Amino acid sequence: MRLKYYINERTSIYGAGITFLDIDETILRTHARVVIKKDGKIVKRLRNFEFLQYKPEEGEEVDFSEYSDAKLFHRTSEPIETTIKRMQKMMHGIKKSDSGSKMVIVSARANLNDKEEFLQTFRDFGIPIDDIYIERVGEAGAAGANIPEKKKNVMFKYLLSGNYRRARLIDDSKANCRAFLELENELPDDLITSMRERYKIPIDEPVIDFYALNVTKEGSLKRIVG
């Protein structure tokens, strides 16, 4: 039987799908900051996207420790309801259909210092985290250089399996969304050929349907195209 999945106004497409999600400002509003110090004193506290544009001055030290603090993460995180409700609905559909679809978190964070407290934060908000694998691409506990490319490489690894007809990214970063969409034109020819044969895909249809949703500051979801 061909399993079908519907994406708003999109045409239905059969087969399994994979959904990638970010954490910070996508699933949860978080309050860790990159701390800039000079002469032992804090001079700035920057969010990830602010730090990516920041050039430390001579004598300044960069402290990423808040991004590895699981207690801070648990105590201060706030739910983004639109994303969480979507995750709950998707996981319900995945379990009900048993289609092989899955959800994967791809975060710019590195490991936190208490795995169980980190995971409990998600459970407290009703997020089915125990059914979701978490990939971390961060350096030193916070966003390092070229995070969109690093996330893209992780997501590409999953798509190369040839198991997924649909690929979705939900992320607050437009740069991450655009990097993800680039993968549609980077699929290797042998993968495309094998998937066409495996799923009986007509030559005029894409083997993987790509769909990027950007989480706005207000918490709504906006589709990114190209």
Coordinates of N, CA and C in Angstrom, one line a residue, residues 8-112:
N8 N -0.2 20.9 3.6 CA -1.0 22.0 3.3 C -1.5 21.8 1.9
E9 N -1.2 22.8 0.9 CA -1.7 22.7 -0.4 C -0.9 21.8 -1.3
R10 N 0.2 21.2 -0.8 CA 1.0 20.5 -1.7 C 0.3 19.2 -2.2
T11 N 0.8 18.7 -3.3 CA 0.3 17.4 -3.9 C 0.8 16.3 -3.0
S12 N 0.0 15.3 -2.7 CA 0.4 14.2 -1.9 C 1.5 13.4 -2.5
I13 N 2.4 12.8 -1.7 CA 3.5 12.1 -2.2 C 3.7 10.9 -1.2
Y14 N 3.9 9.7 -1.8 CA 3.9 8.5 -1.0 C 5.4 8.2 -0.5
G15 N 5.4 7.4 0.5 CA 6.7 7.0 1.1 C 7.0 7.7 2.4
A16 N 8.1 7.3 3.0 CA 8.5 7.9 4.3 C 9.0 9.3 4.2
G17 N 8.9 10.0 5.3 CA 9.5 11.4 5.3 C 10.3 11.6 6.5
I18 N 11.2 12.6 6.5 CA 12.0 13.0 7.6 C 11.9 14.5 7.9
T19 N 11.7 14.8 9.1 CA 11.6 16.2 9.6 C 12.8 16.6 10.5
F20 N 13.5 17.6 10.1 CA 14.6 18.1 10.9 C 14.2 19.4 11.6
L21 N 14.6 19.5 12.9 CA 14.2 20.7 13.7 C 15.4 21.3 14.4
D22 N 15.3 22.6 14.6 CA 16.3 23.2 15.5 C 15.7 23.3 16.9
I23 N 16.5 23.7 17.9 CA 16.0 23.8 19.3 C 15.7 25.3 19.6
D24 N 16.8 26.1 19.7 CA 16.8 27.4 20.2 C 15.9 28.3 19.3
E25 N 14.9 29.0 19.8 CA 14.0 29.9 19.1 C 13.2 29.2 18.0
T26 N 13.2 27.8 18.1 CA 12.4 27.1 17.1 C 11.4 26.2 17.9
I27 N 11.9 25.3 18.8 CA 11.1 24.5 19.7 C 10.9 25.3 21.0
L28 N 11.9 25.8 21.5 CA 11.9 26.5 22.8 C 12.6 27.9 22.7
R29 N 12.0 28.9 23.4 CA 12.7 30.1 23.6 C 13.7 29.9 24.7
T30 N 15.0 30.2 24.4 CA 16.0 29.9 25.4 C 16.7 31.2 25.8
H31 N 17.4 31.1 26.9 CA 18.0 32.4 27.4 C 19.5 32.3 27.7
A32 N 20.2 31.2 27.2 CA 21.6 31.2 27.3 C 22.2 32.3 26.3
R33 N 23.3 32.8 26.7 CA 24.0 33.9 26.0 C 25.5 33.6 25.9
V34 N 26.1 34.1 24.8 CA 27.5 34.1 24.7 C 28.0 35.3 25.5
V35 N 28.9 35.1 26.5 CA 29.3 36.2 27.4 C 30.7 36.7 26.9
I36 N 30.7 38.0 26.7 CA 32.0 38.6 26.3 C 32.6 39.3 27.6
K37 N 33.8 39.0 27.9 CA 34.5 39.5 29.1 C 35.7 40.3 28.7
K38 N 36.1 41.2 29.5 CA 37.3 42.0 29.4 C 37.8 42.3 30.7
D39 N 39.1 42.0 31.0 CA 39.7 42.3 32.3 C 38.8 41.6 33.4
G40 N 38.3 40.4 33.1 CA 37.5 39.7 34.1 C 36.1 40.2 34.3
K41 N 35.7 41.2 33.6 CA 34.3 41.8 33.8 C 33.5 41.5 32.5
I42 N 32.2 41.3 32.7 CA 31.3 41.1 31.6 C 31.0 42.4 30.9
V43 N 31.2 42.4 29.6 CA 31.0 43.7 28.9 C 29.8 43.5 27.9
K44 N 29.5 42.3 27.5 CA 28.3 42.0 26.6 C 27.8 40.6 26.8
R45 N 26.5 40.4 26.6 CA 25.9 39.1 26.6 C 25.1 39.0 25.3
L46 N 25.5 38.1 24.4 CA 25.0 38.1 23.1 C 24.2 36.8 22.8
R47 N 23.2 36.9 22.0 CA 22.5 35.7 21.5 C 23.3 35.1 20.4
N48 N 23.0 33.9 20.0 CA 23.8 33.2 19.0 C 23.9 34.0 17.7
F49 N 22.8 34.5 17.2 CA 22.8 35.2 15.9 C 23.5 36.5 16.0
E50 N 23.5 37.1 17.2 CA 24.3 38.3 17.4 C 25.8 38.0 17.5
F51 N 26.2 36.9 18.1 CA 27.6 36.6 18.2 C 28.2 36.3 16.8
L52 N 27.4 35.7 15.9 CA 27.9 35.3 14.6 C 28.3 36.6 13.8
Q53 N 27.7 37.7 14.2 CA 28.1 39.0 13.5 C 29.1 39.8 14.3
Y54 N 29.5 39.3 15.5 CA 30.4 40.0 16.4 C 31.8 39.7 16.2
K55 N 32.7 40.7 16.2 CA 34.1 40.6 16.1 C 34.7 41.0 17.5
P56 N 35.2 40.1 18.3 CA 35.7 40.4 19.6 C 36.9 41.4 19.4
E57 N 36.9 42.4 20.3 CA 38.0 43.4 20.3 C 39.2 42.8 21.1
E58 N 40.3 43.5 20.9 CA 41.6 43.0 21.5 C 41.4 43.0 23.0
G59 N 41.8 41.9 23.6 CA 41.6 41.8 25.1 C 40.3 41.1 25.6
E60 N 39.4 41.0 24.7 CA 38.1 40.4 25.1 C 38.2 38.8 25.0
E61 N 37.5 38.2 26.0 CA 37.4 36.8 26.1 C 35.9 36.3 25.8
V62 N 35.8 35.2 25.1 CA 34.5 34.7 24.8 C 34.2 33.5 25.6
D63 N 33.0 33.5 26.4 CA 32.6 32.5 27.3 C 31.3 31.9 26.8
F64 N 31.4 30.6 26.4 CA 30.2 29.9 25.9 C 29.5 29.0 27.0
S65 N 29.9 29.1 28.2 CA 29.5 28.1 29.2 C 28.0 28.0 29.4
E66 N 27.3 29.1 29.2 CA 25.9 29.1 29.4 C 25.2 28.1 28.5
Y67 N 25.8 27.9 27.3 CA 25.1 27.0 26.4 C 25.3 25.5 26.7
S68 N 26.2 25.2 27.7 CA 26.4 23.8 28.2 C 25.7 23.6 29.5
D69 N 25.0 24.6 30.0 CA 24.4 24.6 31.4 C 23.0 24.0 31.3
A70 N 22.8 22.7 31.6 CA 21.5 22.1 31.5 C 20.5 22.6 32.5
K71 N 21.0 23.0 33.7 CA 20.1 23.6 34.7 C 19.5 24.9 34.2
L72 N 20.3 25.8 33.6 CA 19.9 27.0 33.0 C 18.9 26.7 31.9
F73 N 19.2 25.8 31.1 CA 18.3 25.4 30.0 C 16.9 25.0 30.5
H74 N 16.9 24.1 31.5 CA 15.7 23.6 32.1 C 14.9 24.7 32.8
R75 N 15.6 25.5 33.6 CA 14.9 26.6 34.4 C 14.3 27.7 33.6
T76 N 14.9 28.0 32.4 CA 14.5 29.3 31.7 C 13.9 29.0 30.4
S77 N 13.9 27.8 29.9 CA 13.3 27.6 28.5 C 11.8 27.8 28.5
E78 N 11.3 28.4 27.5 CA 9.8 28.6 27.3 C 9.4 28.0 26.0
P79 N 8.2 27.4 26.0 CA 7.7 26.6 24.8 C 7.3 27.6 23.7
I80 N 7.5 27.1 22.5 CA 7.0 27.8 21.3 C 5.8 26.9 20.8
E81 N 4.6 27.2 21.2 CA 3.5 26.3 21.1 C 3.2 25.9 19.7
T82 N 3.4 26.7 18.7 CA 3.1 26.4 17.3 C 3.9 25.2 16.9
T83 N 5.2 25.3 17.2 CA 6.1 24.2 16.8 C 5.8 22.9 17.6
I84 N 5.6 23.0 18.9 CA 5.4 21.9 19.7 C 4.1 21.1 19.3
K85 N 3.1 21.8 19.0 CA 1.8 21.2 18.6 C 2.0 20.5 17.3
R86 N 2.8 21.1 16.4 CA 3.1 20.4 15.1 C 3.9 19.1 15.3
M87 N 4.9 19.2 16.3 CA 5.7 18.0 16.6 C 4.9 16.9 17.1
Q88 N 4.0 17.2 18.0 CA 3.1 16.2 18.6 C 2.2 15.6 17.6
K89 N 1.7 16.4 16.7 CA 0.8 15.9 15.6 C 1.6 15.0 14.7
M90 N 2.8 15.4 14.3 CA 3.6 14.6 13.4 C 4.0 13.3 14.0
M91 N 4.4 13.3 15.3 CA 4.8 12.1 16.0 C 3.6 11.1 16.1
H92 N 2.5 11.6 16.4 CA 1.3 10.8 16.4 C 1.1 10.1 15.1
G93 N 1.2 10.9 14.0 CA 1.1 10.3 12.6 C 2.1 9.3 12.3
I94 N 3.3 9.5 12.7 CA 4.4 8.6 12.5 C 4.2 7.3 13.1
K95 N 3.7 7.3 14.4 CA 3.5 6.1 15.1 C 2.3 5.3 14.6
K96 N 1.3 6.1 14.2 CA 0.0 5.5 13.7 C 0.2 4.8 12.4
S97 N 1.0 5.4 11.5 CA 1.2 4.9 10.1 C 2.3 3.8 10.1
D98 N 3.3 3.9 11.0 CA 4.4 3.0 11.0 C 5.0 2.9 9.6
S99 N 5.2 4.1 9.0 CA 5.7 4.3 7.6 C 7.2 4.3 7.5
G100 N 7.9 4.4 8.7 CA 9.4 4.6 8.6 C 9.8 6.1 8.7
S101 N 8.8 7.0 8.8 CA 9.1 8.4 8.9 C 9.8 8.7 10.2
K102 N 10.5 9.8 10.3 CA 11.2 10.1 11.6 C 11.4 11.6 11.7
M103 N 11.7 12.0 13.0 CA 12.0 13.3 13.3 C 13.4 13.4 13.9
V104 N 14.2 14.4 13.5 CA 15.6 14.5 14.0 C 15.9 16.0 14.4
I105 N 16.4 16.2 15.6 CA 16.8 17.5 15.9 C 18.2 17.7 15.5
V106 N 18.5 18.8 14.8 CA 19.8 19.2 14.4 C 20.1 20.6 15.0
S107 N 20.9 20.6 16.1 CA 21.1 21.8 16.9 C 22.5 22.3 16.8
A108 N 22.6 23.6 16.9 CA 23.9 24.3 16.8 C 24.7 24.2 18.2
R109 N 24.0 23.6 19.2 CA 24.6 23.4 20.5 C 25.6 22.2 20.4
A110 N 26.5 22.2 21.4 CA 27.3 21.0 21.7 C 26.6 20.3 22.9
N111 N 27.2 19.3 23.4 CA 26.6 18.5 24.5 C 26.4 19.4 25.8
L112 N 25.3 19.2 26.5 CA 25.1 19.9 27.7 C 25.7 19.1 28.9

